[in-house]
XYZ file of C-alpha atoms in Angstrom:
679
model
C 14.171 -1.143 -79.569
C 16.563 -0.889 -81.737
C 18.171 2.171 -83.520
C 21.247 1.464 -85.572
C 23.982 -0.619 -85.603
C 27.240 0.563 -87.007
C 30.058 -0.356 -89.536
C 30.792 -3.337 -87.394
C 27.477 -4.078 -86.593
C 27.601 -2.783 -82.864
C 23.894 -2.573 -82.361
C 22.543 0.063 -80.322
C 19.295 0.063 -77.979
C 17.146 2.609 -76.286
C 14.890 1.101 -73.723
C 11.859 3.199 -72.645
C 12.000 2.975 -69.127
C 15.638 3.558 -69.679
C 15.494 6.728 -71.862
C 18.524 8.920 -69.893
C 20.596 6.259 -71.163
C 21.592 4.377 -74.562
C 22.457 0.648 -75.053
C 25.472 -0.548 -76.922
C 25.680 -4.674 -77.826
C 29.281 -5.297 -79.172
C 30.213 -7.817 -80.971
C 33.898 -9.556 -80.203
C 35.521 -12.272 -81.477
C 35.272 -15.687 -80.507
C 37.555 -16.738 -77.562
C 40.983 -18.303 -78.256
C 40.075 -22.476 -77.670
C 43.700 -24.163 -78.407
C 41.943 -26.763 -79.873
C 42.373 -26.322 -83.931
C 39.956 -29.019 -84.389
C 36.663 -26.808 -84.056
C 35.577 -25.464 -87.109
C 35.547 -21.687 -87.485
C 32.352 -21.486 -88.443
C 31.735 -23.573 -85.232
C 32.675 -20.564 -83.123
C 30.387 -17.905 -81.392
C 31.484 -14.311 -81.287
C 31.023 -13.177 -78.156
C 28.952 -9.913 -77.373
C 29.318 -6.842 -74.505
C 27.151 -4.746 -73.557
C 28.358 -0.755 -72.714
C 25.915 1.858 -71.452
C 25.860 5.540 -73.118
C 24.850 7.470 -69.581
C 25.978 10.679 -70.584
C 26.512 13.166 -73.472
C 30.343 13.528 -73.714
C 30.407 9.103 -74.302
C 27.617 9.497 -76.717
C 29.393 12.491 -78.531
C 32.775 10.262 -78.586
C 30.434 7.587 -80.075
C 28.894 9.365 -82.697
C 32.270 11.183 -83.513
C 33.681 7.778 -84.308
C 30.512 7.296 -87.475
C 31.086 7.615 -90.555
C 28.596 10.006 -92.259
C 29.124 8.656 -95.975
C 27.928 5.658 -94.889
C 23.681 5.285 -95.204
C 23.522 3.159 -91.924
C 25.691 5.536 -90.121
C 24.393 8.464 -90.225
C 20.706 7.232 -89.747
C 22.480 5.764 -86.583
C 23.556 9.116 -85.669
C 20.559 11.496 -86.823
C 18.331 8.982 -84.447
C 20.977 9.102 -81.463
C 21.191 13.183 -81.737
C 17.419 13.458 -81.360
C 17.584 11.004 -78.570
C 20.535 12.700 -76.747
C 18.308 15.438 -75.434
C 17.185 12.390 -72.694
C 20.711 11.736 -72.115
C 22.306 13.674 -69.041
C 24.598 16.177 -70.128
C 27.803 16.010 -68.138
C 28.973 18.589 -70.692
C 26.755 21.334 -69.084
C 27.465 19.767 -65.336
C 31.171 20.300 -65.858
C 30.777 23.904 -67.325
C 28.803 24.544 -64.576
C 31.369 23.682 -61.948
C 33.972 25.774 -63.880
C 31.449 28.383 -63.948
C 30.996 28.378 -59.930
C 34.972 27.949 -59.134
C 35.508 31.474 -61.555
C 32.752 33.063 -59.683
C 34.141 32.599 -56.243
C 37.344 33.753 -57.227
C 35.111 37.224 -58.622
C 34.062 37.064 -55.077
C 37.043 36.715 -53.382
C 38.572 39.867 -55.002
C 34.817 41.620 -54.256
C 34.901 40.293 -50.898
C 38.483 42.460 -50.300
C 37.000 45.435 -51.998
C 34.548 45.395 -49.471
C 36.590 44.846 -46.176
C 38.737 48.190 -47.854
C 35.924 50.241 -48.479
C 34.961 49.514 -44.683
C 38.350 50.359 -43.452
C 38.334 53.454 -45.210
C 34.686 54.342 -43.673
C 35.752 53.713 -40.357
C 39.192 56.013 -40.837
C 37.226 58.881 -42.213
C 33.922 58.819 -39.831
C 35.169 57.053 -37.219
C 32.393 53.890 -35.681
C 29.603 54.582 -35.953
C 26.906 53.317 -33.434
C 22.904 52.192 -33.259
C 20.885 52.088 -36.139
C 23.663 54.232 -38.316
C 26.021 51.483 -37.894
C 23.411 49.132 -39.240
C 22.740 51.024 -42.310
C 26.317 51.161 -43.722
C 26.720 51.023 -46.818
C 30.228 49.165 -47.021
C 28.864 46.990 -44.589
C 25.612 45.724 -46.020
C 28.205 45.361 -49.294
C 30.405 43.301 -46.777
C 27.602 41.068 -45.838
C 26.459 40.328 -48.788
C 29.939 38.741 -50.093
C 30.165 36.621 -47.447
C 26.753 35.505 -47.363
C 27.456 34.481 -51.522
C 31.138 32.833 -50.723
C 29.160 30.733 -48.078
C 26.347 29.728 -50.355
C 29.218 28.948 -53.281
C 31.285 26.755 -50.960
C 29.065 24.848 -50.403
C 28.132 24.454 -53.668
C 31.219 24.045 -54.592
C 32.218 21.261 -51.840
C 29.137 18.904 -53.604
C 30.970 19.084 -56.588
C 33.473 17.428 -54.738
C 31.781 14.411 -53.187
C 32.244 11.600 -55.426
C 29.281 10.586 -57.130
C 28.276 7.204 -54.959
C 26.536 4.377 -56.797
C 24.238 1.781 -55.960
C 24.853 -1.210 -58.545
C 22.534 -3.666 -57.097
C 20.147 -1.089 -58.663
C 22.461 -0.490 -62.185
C 22.903 -4.069 -62.547
C 19.588 -5.222 -62.038
C 20.336 -7.424 -59.283
C 18.042 -5.383 -56.739
C 15.585 -6.324 -59.173
C 16.192 -9.574 -59.789
C 15.884 -10.551 -56.064
C 12.595 -8.761 -55.744
C 11.204 -10.808 -58.776
C 12.280 -13.856 -56.640
C 11.519 -12.716 -53.890
C 7.848 -12.990 -54.830
C 7.831 -15.991 -56.429
C 9.154 -17.684 -53.221
C 6.273 -16.229 -51.387
C 4.007 -17.388 -54.083
C 5.378 -21.187 -54.162
C 5.158 -21.155 -50.161
C 1.738 -19.583 -50.642
C 0.869 -22.900 -52.898
C 2.641 -25.327 -50.537
C -0.021 -24.322 -48.054
C -2.515 -24.136 -50.512
C -1.843 -28.297 -51.083
C -1.323 -28.852 -47.442
C -5.388 -27.927 -46.847
C -6.017 -29.618 -50.246
C -7.540 -26.400 -51.659
C -4.614 -25.209 -54.447
C -6.165 -24.202 -58.025
C -5.592 -26.734 -60.505
C -2.999 -25.350 -62.963
C -1.119 -26.660 -66.191
C 2.389 -24.626 -64.699
C 3.691 -24.513 -61.727
C 5.680 -20.604 -60.811
C 9.242 -21.807 -60.275
C 11.529 -19.390 -58.315
C 15.089 -18.788 -60.492
C 17.764 -19.579 -58.175
C 19.874 -16.852 -60.250
C 19.974 -14.385 -57.852
C 21.580 -16.966 -55.476
C 24.980 -16.879 -57.132
C 25.601 -13.469 -56.064
C 27.017 -13.888 -52.652
C 25.459 -12.154 -49.867
C 27.674 -13.461 -46.649
C 25.349 -16.908 -45.881
C 26.415 -20.466 -46.796
C 23.164 -20.502 -49.505
C 24.447 -17.993 -51.766
C 27.443 -18.070 -53.890
C 28.659 -19.966 -56.750
C 29.760 -22.965 -54.027
C 26.845 -21.779 -51.656
C 24.039 -22.442 -54.449
C 26.204 -25.699 -56.063
C 26.166 -26.700 -52.208
C 22.293 -25.828 -50.922
C 21.015 -27.637 -54.409
C 23.650 -31.075 -52.643
C 21.917 -30.753 -49.523
C 18.599 -30.331 -50.609
C 19.146 -33.571 -52.660
C 20.749 -35.746 -50.028
C 17.792 -34.793 -47.820
C 15.365 -36.472 -49.855
C 17.983 -39.254 -49.969
C 18.005 -39.966 -46.560
C 14.196 -39.890 -46.436
C 14.520 -42.610 -48.343
C 17.182 -44.377 -46.928
C 18.505 -43.479 -43.641
C 22.615 -44.408 -43.044
C 22.618 -46.834 -40.074
C 26.191 -46.420 -39.295
C 25.528 -43.291 -36.882
C 25.721 -41.036 -39.337
C 29.345 -40.017 -39.237
C 30.041 -40.586 -43.241
C 26.982 -38.496 -44.385
C 28.015 -35.801 -40.709
C 30.602 -35.469 -42.200
C 29.897 -35.001 -45.888
C 27.602 -32.550 -44.598
C 30.045 -30.647 -42.534
C 32.766 -30.824 -45.349
C 30.425 -28.878 -48.290
C 29.679 -26.326 -45.444
C 33.238 -25.781 -44.764
C 33.136 -25.193 -48.990
C 30.772 -22.948 -48.773
C 32.554 -20.777 -46.073
C 35.975 -21.687 -47.910
C 35.007 -19.578 -51.246
C 33.077 -16.342 -49.153
C 36.559 -16.388 -47.027
C 39.216 -16.985 -50.131
C 36.966 -15.362 -53.168
C 35.130 -11.991 -51.626
C 32.741 -10.422 -54.572
C 32.413 -6.797 -55.281
C 29.899 -5.121 -57.209
C 31.122 -2.227 -59.033
C 34.992 -0.917 -59.380
C 37.631 -3.405 -58.062
C 39.011 -1.245 -55.252
C 40.497 -1.912 -51.736
C 38.348 0.354 -49.994
C 34.962 -2.218 -51.151
C 35.954 -4.791 -50.356
C 34.619 -4.474 -46.701
C 31.630 -5.053 -45.243
C 28.956 -3.989 -47.500
C 28.561 -5.597 -51.176
C 27.502 -2.440 -52.423
C 26.781 1.039 -52.055
C 25.395 1.341 -49.128
C 22.282 3.468 -49.190
C 19.539 4.264 -46.178
C 16.717 2.759 -47.947
C 19.459 -0.752 -48.723
C 20.247 -2.189 -45.508
C 19.417 -5.569 -46.287
C 21.872 -5.393 -48.745
C 24.814 -5.229 -46.361
C 27.362 -8.482 -46.396
C 26.440 -10.392 -42.604
C 28.891 -12.169 -40.963
C 29.516 -16.272 -41.938
C 28.055 -17.946 -38.915
C 27.907 -21.462 -39.194
C 28.890 -23.527 -36.809
C 32.281 -24.693 -37.972
C 35.537 -22.941 -38.356
C 36.064 -21.580 -42.044
C 38.919 -21.861 -43.708
C 41.000 -20.294 -46.032
C 41.678 -22.969 -49.560
C 42.451 -22.504 -52.989
C 40.152 -22.704 -55.661
C 41.958 -26.082 -57.324
C 41.331 -27.240 -53.281
C 37.677 -26.215 -53.372
C 36.731 -28.115 -56.846
C 38.628 -31.186 -56.409
C 36.732 -31.832 -52.951
C 33.376 -30.472 -54.676
C 34.053 -33.529 -57.322
C 34.839 -35.990 -53.902
C 31.137 -34.732 -52.747
C 29.684 -35.001 -55.764
C 30.419 -38.167 -56.818
C 30.087 -39.260 -53.555
C 26.249 -38.585 -53.722
C 25.870 -39.319 -57.399
C 27.126 -42.736 -56.074
C 24.864 -43.216 -53.682
C 21.794 -42.013 -55.471
C 22.498 -44.698 -58.091
C 22.852 -47.455 -55.444
C 19.303 -46.793 -53.811
C 17.593 -45.917 -57.027
C 18.279 -49.402 -57.869
C 19.765 -48.413 -61.048
C 23.268 -49.837 -59.914
C 21.672 -53.343 -59.910
C 20.550 -53.036 -63.538
C 23.597 -52.087 -64.462
C 25.285 -54.987 -62.852
C 22.902 -57.423 -64.383
C 23.267 -55.445 -68.463
C 26.875 -56.087 -67.479
C 26.634 -59.306 -65.924
C 24.614 -60.038 -69.330
C 27.115 -58.470 -71.671
C 29.596 -60.756 -69.792
C 27.938 -63.960 -70.297
C 27.014 -63.654 -73.824
C 28.318 -66.481 -76.148
C 31.060 -67.397 -73.995
C 29.873 -70.196 -71.135
C 29.728 -73.814 -72.152
C 26.989 -75.818 -73.510
C 25.855 -79.021 -73.077
C 26.557 -79.675 -76.479
C 28.911 -77.122 -77.627
C 32.845 -79.045 -78.056
C 36.357 -76.930 -76.542
C 36.585 -75.916 -80.140
C 33.410 -74.768 -80.345
C 33.680 -72.511 -77.584
C 37.488 -71.389 -78.059
C 35.650 -70.101 -81.910
C 32.412 -68.410 -80.369
C 34.782 -66.565 -78.022
C 36.630 -64.792 -80.585
C 34.293 -63.795 -82.899
C 32.797 -62.087 -79.167
C 34.475 -59.191 -80.515
C 34.639 -59.053 -84.415
C 30.674 -59.125 -83.485
C 30.778 -55.975 -81.880
C 32.605 -54.061 -83.633
C 31.006 -55.252 -86.580
C 27.570 -53.900 -85.040
C 29.344 -50.214 -85.073
C 28.512 -49.884 -88.878
C 24.926 -49.758 -88.360
C 25.067 -47.214 -85.343
C 24.922 -43.490 -86.573
C 27.484 -40.966 -85.507
C 25.009 -38.814 -83.968
C 24.848 -41.555 -81.092
C 28.745 -41.335 -79.485
C 27.536 -43.000 -75.603
C 26.343 -45.910 -77.828
C 29.307 -45.744 -80.044
C 31.950 -45.414 -76.893
C 29.784 -48.517 -75.178
C 29.947 -51.200 -77.873
C 34.007 -50.474 -78.308
C 34.046 -51.251 -74.531
C 31.882 -54.646 -74.792
C 33.953 -55.281 -77.602
C 37.319 -54.518 -75.821
C 35.853 -57.150 -73.045
C 35.372 -60.090 -75.223
C 38.338 -59.924 -76.876
C 39.979 -59.655 -73.092
C 37.983 -63.045 -71.484
C 39.321 -64.216 -75.340
C 42.689 -63.684 -74.019
C 43.574 -62.131 -77.520
C 45.808 -59.187 -76.123
C 47.125 -58.056 -79.432
C 43.482 -56.835 -80.667
C 42.422 -55.763 -76.874
C 45.210 -53.239 -77.485
C 44.320 -52.112 -80.838
C 40.962 -51.397 -80.064
C 42.190 -48.993 -76.968
C 43.935 -47.120 -79.095
C 41.394 -46.572 -80.992
C 39.000 -45.065 -78.041
C 41.570 -42.968 -77.209
C 40.498 -40.857 -79.815
C 36.765 -40.696 -78.761
C 35.429 -37.761 -78.454
C 31.657 -36.824 -77.977
C 31.967 -33.751 -80.508
C 33.529 -36.097 -83.355
C 32.496 -40.063 -82.601
C 32.774 -40.898 -86.210
C 36.992 -41.086 -86.166
C 37.335 -43.520 -83.220
C 34.346 -45.534 -85.023
C 36.244 -45.894 -87.947
C 39.233 -46.735 -85.882
C 37.285 -49.160 -84.046
C 36.343 -50.522 -87.778
C 39.457 -50.214 -89.808
C 41.070 -52.878 -86.408
C 38.709 -55.257 -87.210
C 38.978 -55.353 -91.373
C 42.831 -54.931 -90.977
C 42.786 -58.431 -88.518
C 40.308 -60.746 -90.705
C 36.972 -58.831 -90.384
C 33.454 -60.569 -89.872
C 31.967 -63.639 -91.553
C 28.638 -63.542 -89.853
C 28.226 -67.556 -92.107
C 31.034 -68.459 -89.221
C 29.160 -67.562 -86.267
C 27.095 -70.137 -84.820
C 25.980 -68.574 -81.706
C 22.281 -69.264 -80.650
C 19.580 -67.247 -81.634
C 18.839 -65.474 -78.220
C 22.454 -63.962 -78.287
C 21.627 -61.514 -80.706
C 19.438 -58.704 -81.466
C 16.558 -60.694 -81.932
C 12.610 -59.977 -82.768
C 11.968 -58.604 -85.646
C 15.349 -56.864 -85.545
C 15.545 -56.815 -89.208
C 13.047 -54.345 -89.985
C 13.361 -51.065 -90.720
C 13.786 -49.108 -87.523
C 12.993 -44.999 -86.724
C 15.606 -42.759 -87.446
C 16.884 -41.429 -84.372
C 16.707 -37.605 -84.200
C 20.387 -36.121 -84.432
C 21.582 -33.910 -81.647
C 22.875 -30.486 -82.222
C 24.185 -30.513 -78.816
C 27.563 -30.325 -78.463
C 29.872 -33.168 -76.130
C 30.032 -31.106 -73.231
C 26.402 -30.175 -73.127
C 25.351 -33.924 -74.096
C 27.638 -35.206 -70.948
C 25.474 -33.387 -68.455
C 22.818 -35.698 -68.486
C 24.833 -38.508 -68.169
C 24.686 -38.974 -64.473
C 22.618 -41.625 -62.839
C 22.822 -44.576 -65.961
C 22.430 -41.947 -68.424
C 20.998 -41.509 -72.602
C 21.827 -42.348 -75.886
C 24.198 -39.414 -75.645
C 26.070 -40.028 -72.766
C 26.643 -42.662 -69.817
C 27.671 -42.742 -66.322
C 30.723 -43.110 -67.393
C 31.338 -39.798 -69.434
C 29.648 -38.025 -67.029
C 32.310 -39.146 -64.481
C 34.788 -38.522 -66.851
C 33.093 -35.400 -66.743
C 33.555 -34.452 -63.457
C 36.792 -35.909 -62.882
C 38.347 -33.537 -65.654
C 36.355 -30.766 -64.503
C 39.011 -27.592 -63.986
C 36.476 -25.110 -63.887
C 34.094 -23.732 -61.020
C 31.446 -22.910 -63.950
C 31.646 -26.598 -65.823
C 31.739 -28.069 -62.549
C 28.772 -26.522 -61.543
C 26.661 -26.782 -64.792
C 27.582 -30.658 -64.330
C 26.305 -30.336 -60.468
C 22.939 -28.780 -61.370
C 21.817 -31.040 -64.306
C 22.719 -34.004 -61.676
C 21.006 -32.852 -59.173
C 17.606 -31.946 -61.535
C 17.717 -35.841 -62.471
C 18.425 -36.739 -59.054
C 15.045 -34.299 -57.108
C 12.838 -36.013 -59.678
C 14.068 -39.167 -59.760
C 14.206 -39.556 -55.545
C 10.441 -37.590 -55.121
C 9.020 -40.292 -58.078
C 10.759 -42.893 -55.644
C 8.764 -41.607 -51.982
C 5.961 -41.363 -54.341
C 6.259 -44.968 -54.908
C 7.387 -45.853 -51.678
C 3.364 -44.006 -50.353
C 1.627 -46.431 -52.699
C 3.027 -49.617 -51.432
C 1.773 -47.842 -48.108
C -1.498 -47.304 -49.328
C -1.738 -50.518 -51.328
C -0.403 -52.611 -48.301
C -3.165 -50.676 -46.290
C -5.803 -51.685 -48.847
C -4.965 -55.320 -49.254
C -5.134 -55.824 -45.262
C -8.708 -54.298 -45.350
C -9.129 -57.030 -48.332
C -7.739 -59.739 -46.505
C -9.829 -59.114 -43.237
C -13.215 -58.587 -44.968
C -12.032 -62.056 -46.947
C -11.506 -63.708 -43.536
C -14.814 -62.731 -42.478
C -16.618 -63.572 -45.549
C -14.455 -66.924 -45.854
C -13.462 -66.777 -48.929
C -10.266 -65.335 -50.721
C -9.391 -62.209 -51.323
C -9.113 -60.890 -55.185
C -6.740 -58.216 -55.778
C -8.394 -57.514 -59.057
C -11.474 -55.777 -56.493
C -8.546 -52.898 -55.715
C -8.556 -51.111 -59.285
C -9.087 -47.686 -57.824
C -6.785 -44.854 -58.550
C -4.187 -45.738 -56.107
C -3.482 -48.941 -57.832
C 0.363 -49.140 -57.395
C 1.971 -50.035 -61.266
C 5.815 -49.220 -60.080
C 6.562 -49.286 -56.161
C 9.678 -48.726 -54.348
C 11.306 -50.014 -50.875
C 14.699 -50.770 -49.829
C 15.281 -54.171 -51.131
C 18.102 -57.550 -51.624
C 18.117 -58.448 -55.079
C 18.182 -62.458 -54.292
C 19.729 -64.717 -56.994
C 16.318 -66.613 -58.549
C 14.927 -65.739 -61.898
C 11.153 -66.038 -62.107
C 8.655 -64.824 -64.463
C 5.738 -62.938 -63.599
C 2.698 -61.449 -65.324
C 1.597 -57.892 -65.358
C -1.872 -56.626 -66.411
C -2.024 -55.816 -70.050
C 2.020 -57.528 -70.210
C 3.014 -60.767 -71.144
C 4.735 -62.710 -68.335
C 8.207 -60.893 -67.754
C 11.528 -62.380 -66.586
C 11.370 -60.527 -63.089
C 14.269 -61.081 -60.005
C 12.638 -61.946 -56.403
C 13.753 -59.362 -54.010
C 13.831 -59.147 -50.194
C 12.411 -55.730 -48.135
C 15.212 -54.965 -45.850
C 12.273 -53.409 -43.699
C 11.783 -56.651 -41.807
C 8.264 -55.373 -40.700
C 7.052 -54.567 -44.553
C 9.104 -58.048 -45.452
C 6.897 -59.716 -42.870
C 3.614 -57.701 -44.286
C 4.026 -58.452 -47.773
C 4.577 -62.600 -46.737
C 0.979 -62.633 -44.745
C -0.294 -60.617 -47.708
C 0.713 -63.475 -50.560
C 2.926 -61.020 -51.971
C 6.194 -60.598 -53.364
C 8.633 -57.618 -54.779
C 10.295 -58.235 -58.267
C 11.899 -56.265 -60.073
C 11.862 -56.844 -63.654
C 14.908 -57.261 -65.910
C 15.100 -54.561 -68.304
C 13.241 -52.024 -66.022
C 16.738 -50.030 -64.466
C 15.695 -51.344 -61.614
C 12.083 -50.939 -60.877
C 9.869 -52.296 -58.660
C 6.475 -54.366 -58.700
C 4.035 -55.813 -56.164
C 2.825 -59.401 -57.635
C 0.794 -62.053 -55.786
C 3.363 -65.094 -54.417
C 1.037 -67.988 -56.384
C 1.151 -65.923 -59.751
C 5.094 -66.425 -59.934
C 5.358 -68.938 -62.040
C 9.734 -70.606 -62.621
C 12.301 -69.035 -65.358
C 12.718 -71.667 -68.044
C 15.385 -69.248 -70.152
C 12.445 -69.312 -72.656
C 9.011 -67.196 -73.307
C 5.593 -68.899 -72.432
C 3.450 -70.317 -75.064
C 0.934 -67.581 -75.330
C -0.534 -65.263 -77.703
C 1.719 -62.280 -77.783
C 0.231 -60.927 -81.464
C -1.685 -59.018 -79.158
C 0.758 -57.024 -77.948
C 2.722 -54.097 -79.763
C 5.055 -54.737 -81.253
C 7.742 -52.422 -79.532
C 6.916 -54.834 -76.486
C 7.450 -58.186 -77.557
C 10.476 -56.993 -79.103
C 11.884 -55.790 -75.947
C 10.267 -59.457 -74.430
C 12.653 -60.989 -76.373
C 15.585 -58.558 -75.427
C 14.546 -59.242 -71.621
C 14.467 -62.991 -71.869
C 17.697 -63.066 -73.488
C 19.420 -60.928 -71.153
C 17.819 -63.023 -67.880
C 19.191 -66.361 -69.650
C 22.771 -64.692 -69.417
C 22.811 -64.125 -66.626
C 21.275 -67.210 -64.649
C 24.081 -68.816 -66.682
C 26.759 -67.159 -65.515
C 25.336 -67.736 -62.141
C 24.821 -71.221 -62.921
C 28.820 -71.282 -64.098
C 29.833 -70.130 -61.350
C 28.344 -72.762 -58.746
C 29.704 -75.398 -60.869
C 26.007 -76.476 -62.320
C 24.695 -76.526 -65.467
C 21.513 -74.214 -66.616
C 19.713 -76.324 -68.996
C 17.960 -74.160 -71.707
C 14.296 -75.145 -73.922
C 14.943 -74.513 -77.180
C 12.473 -72.343 -78.964
C 10.518 -74.351 -81.488
C 11.350 -72.929 -84.879
C 8.085 -70.445 -86.411
C-alpha cells in the first residue's frame, strides 16, 4: 500500500509480504526523443523503483524531507513508525566496531595474563599435577585465549562479503516457478483433451513467456532465443501445412541460421544479474546457493559452431529470417493471391478499352483516374492512416499509367511526409496537388457505375472508432495483410527500419501471434475438408446402392465445412457460385496441388473455388451448381439479404469484372459485359 508522497510526487510503498523494506517509485522526466514534432504533453514520464532496505538509507531519505510541509511531514512520521521493521545496519556496524574494540582490549589482557604466568613461574617454580591446573594465571590465560578465538571468528564473518541471491531479489525465481506451474497445467490440459475428458472452461491458462527473456544458457532463452523459439514454432506449423519439396535445403539453412543467431547472442552478449563485475561473468548467472543449483548457466550445445557477431549483424539477419517466414505464410494462406487480385483490379480500373469508347474518351478516363483517387481522400478521416497511404499509392499508379510524370513526382513528394502518427499532413499535401492542378469535376467523369463505390454508398456509413494507438503500435498488426491502421507494406517497412532489438522483437511477437492463429485455423480447415470428403464418399456409395443421386443437403452435421483449405493452383477461370444464405457470388476456380485430392474431388463432383473479396479463402461447391461469370449480378431477390451483403456483392462483382478485363486485354480478346438495367 502507498504510505505517502514527497514534494516531487515520488510515492513510497509498504508491502505486507516484504515489511523489512520500503519501496520508492521515483518519477523522472521523459527521455530525449530527438523529434520536436511530438508535443511535450504526449511524452510519458519515466519511473524507476528503489528499495529502502536498511536504516541508513531510510534516514538519508527522511533527512531530505521538509517537515514544514504537511505531505512530507506525514510521510516522515509514517516512515519513522515503519522503520522498526527495517534492517538496522547502523546497529550492525556498531556491533562490528565494538567487536574490534573488544579484540584490542583482549590483546592487552592476553599480554597481562602471559606476564602474570611468567612471574608466577619465576617466584614459585613450575608446579606439577593438580596444583598446576589450579594456577590462577594459567586459568586467566586460557579464558582470554578462548575469548580471543571467539571474537576473531565473529570478525572473520564480518569481513566476508554479503552474497545476494539476485534471482530472489529481482523476482526472477518466483516468475520461473509461476511459469513452470502454468506449463505443467497446460500439459495436463492437453493430455486430457487428447483423451476427450478435458473439463469445459471459458478461459484457458496460457503461460507467460516473460521468464524466457532472461538467458539461462539454452537457445530458447534470452531476447533473441525467445524470438527464435517463436519463429521456429510458427515455421513448424507452416511446414505441416505445406512441406517444402526441394529436399528442404532452404528450410534447413533458415533454421540453422536462426539457431546460430541465438547462440551468437548468448556468446556475444552475456547477461549478469546484480553488479556488473567481471567476476560475475562466470558460469553462474547469479550468486550460487545450495538451494538453487538449477539456476546455473549451462554450456551451449546446439550442434553448430556458434560464432560471435555484433548486435547490428544479428539484427540484420533476424530481419531477413522474419521477412522470409512472413512472405512464405502470406503465400501459403492465399493472402498473396487475394492481394494480387486487388492490385490487378485497381490497375484495370477505368483504363481498359471498351467496345464503344473512342481513343479520346479512353485517354480522358485515364487522366481522371488519379484525380478521382485523390478526391476520395477528402472523405477519409485522418484516423485511418493506412487507408490514406494506400489511396495515394493507387493515385500514383494511375498517374503513371496515364504517363503524367509531373503529377507522379508531385504525389511522391506528398507521400514522403507521411507518418502514421500524423497522416493528415500527407493527406492535405496530396489534396493540394490536386487543387493546384485543376481539381476534380465529377461531371467530367463518364466512368461506368461499376468502377465507383456502388450499392447505397450515398447513405451515411457507420462512423469508425478512432484509434488512440501510436503509429509504432499500429505497425504491429500490419503483417499478413494488415488492417485499416497499417498494411503489409507498412509492417515490412517497420521491420526494415528497425534499429533496436526491442522494436524488432515487438514486431516479431505480433507477427507470430497472428501467424499462429491463422495457421491453426488453416489446419482446422484442412481437417474439416478431409472429414467432409469422407462423408461425401459415404453418401455417394449409399446413393449408388440406392440408384439415386447423392444429395449434399443430407450432410448437415456439425462438421459441415463453411471454409476449407488446401494448397491449390489458382486458375484464370471465373464463375458464379451459390452458397447457403448467400446470393450467387463471383469466385475464381482452383485446383488442388495434391493430385490424389484433386481426383477425389472430381470423382465426387465437387470443385474448389476462392471467393472474390475473401482474402483467398476456399470453398467446396458442387460442379453442377457453378454458373458462368458474365460480369453482372444474377437476377434474384437480393432484398432478402442484409444491406452489408448486398454492398459487398456489388463491390466483388465489379472487382471480378476488372480482373477479367485485364486478362482478356492481355490475351488480345475482348470481354463483353452486359449492361445493368437501371432500377
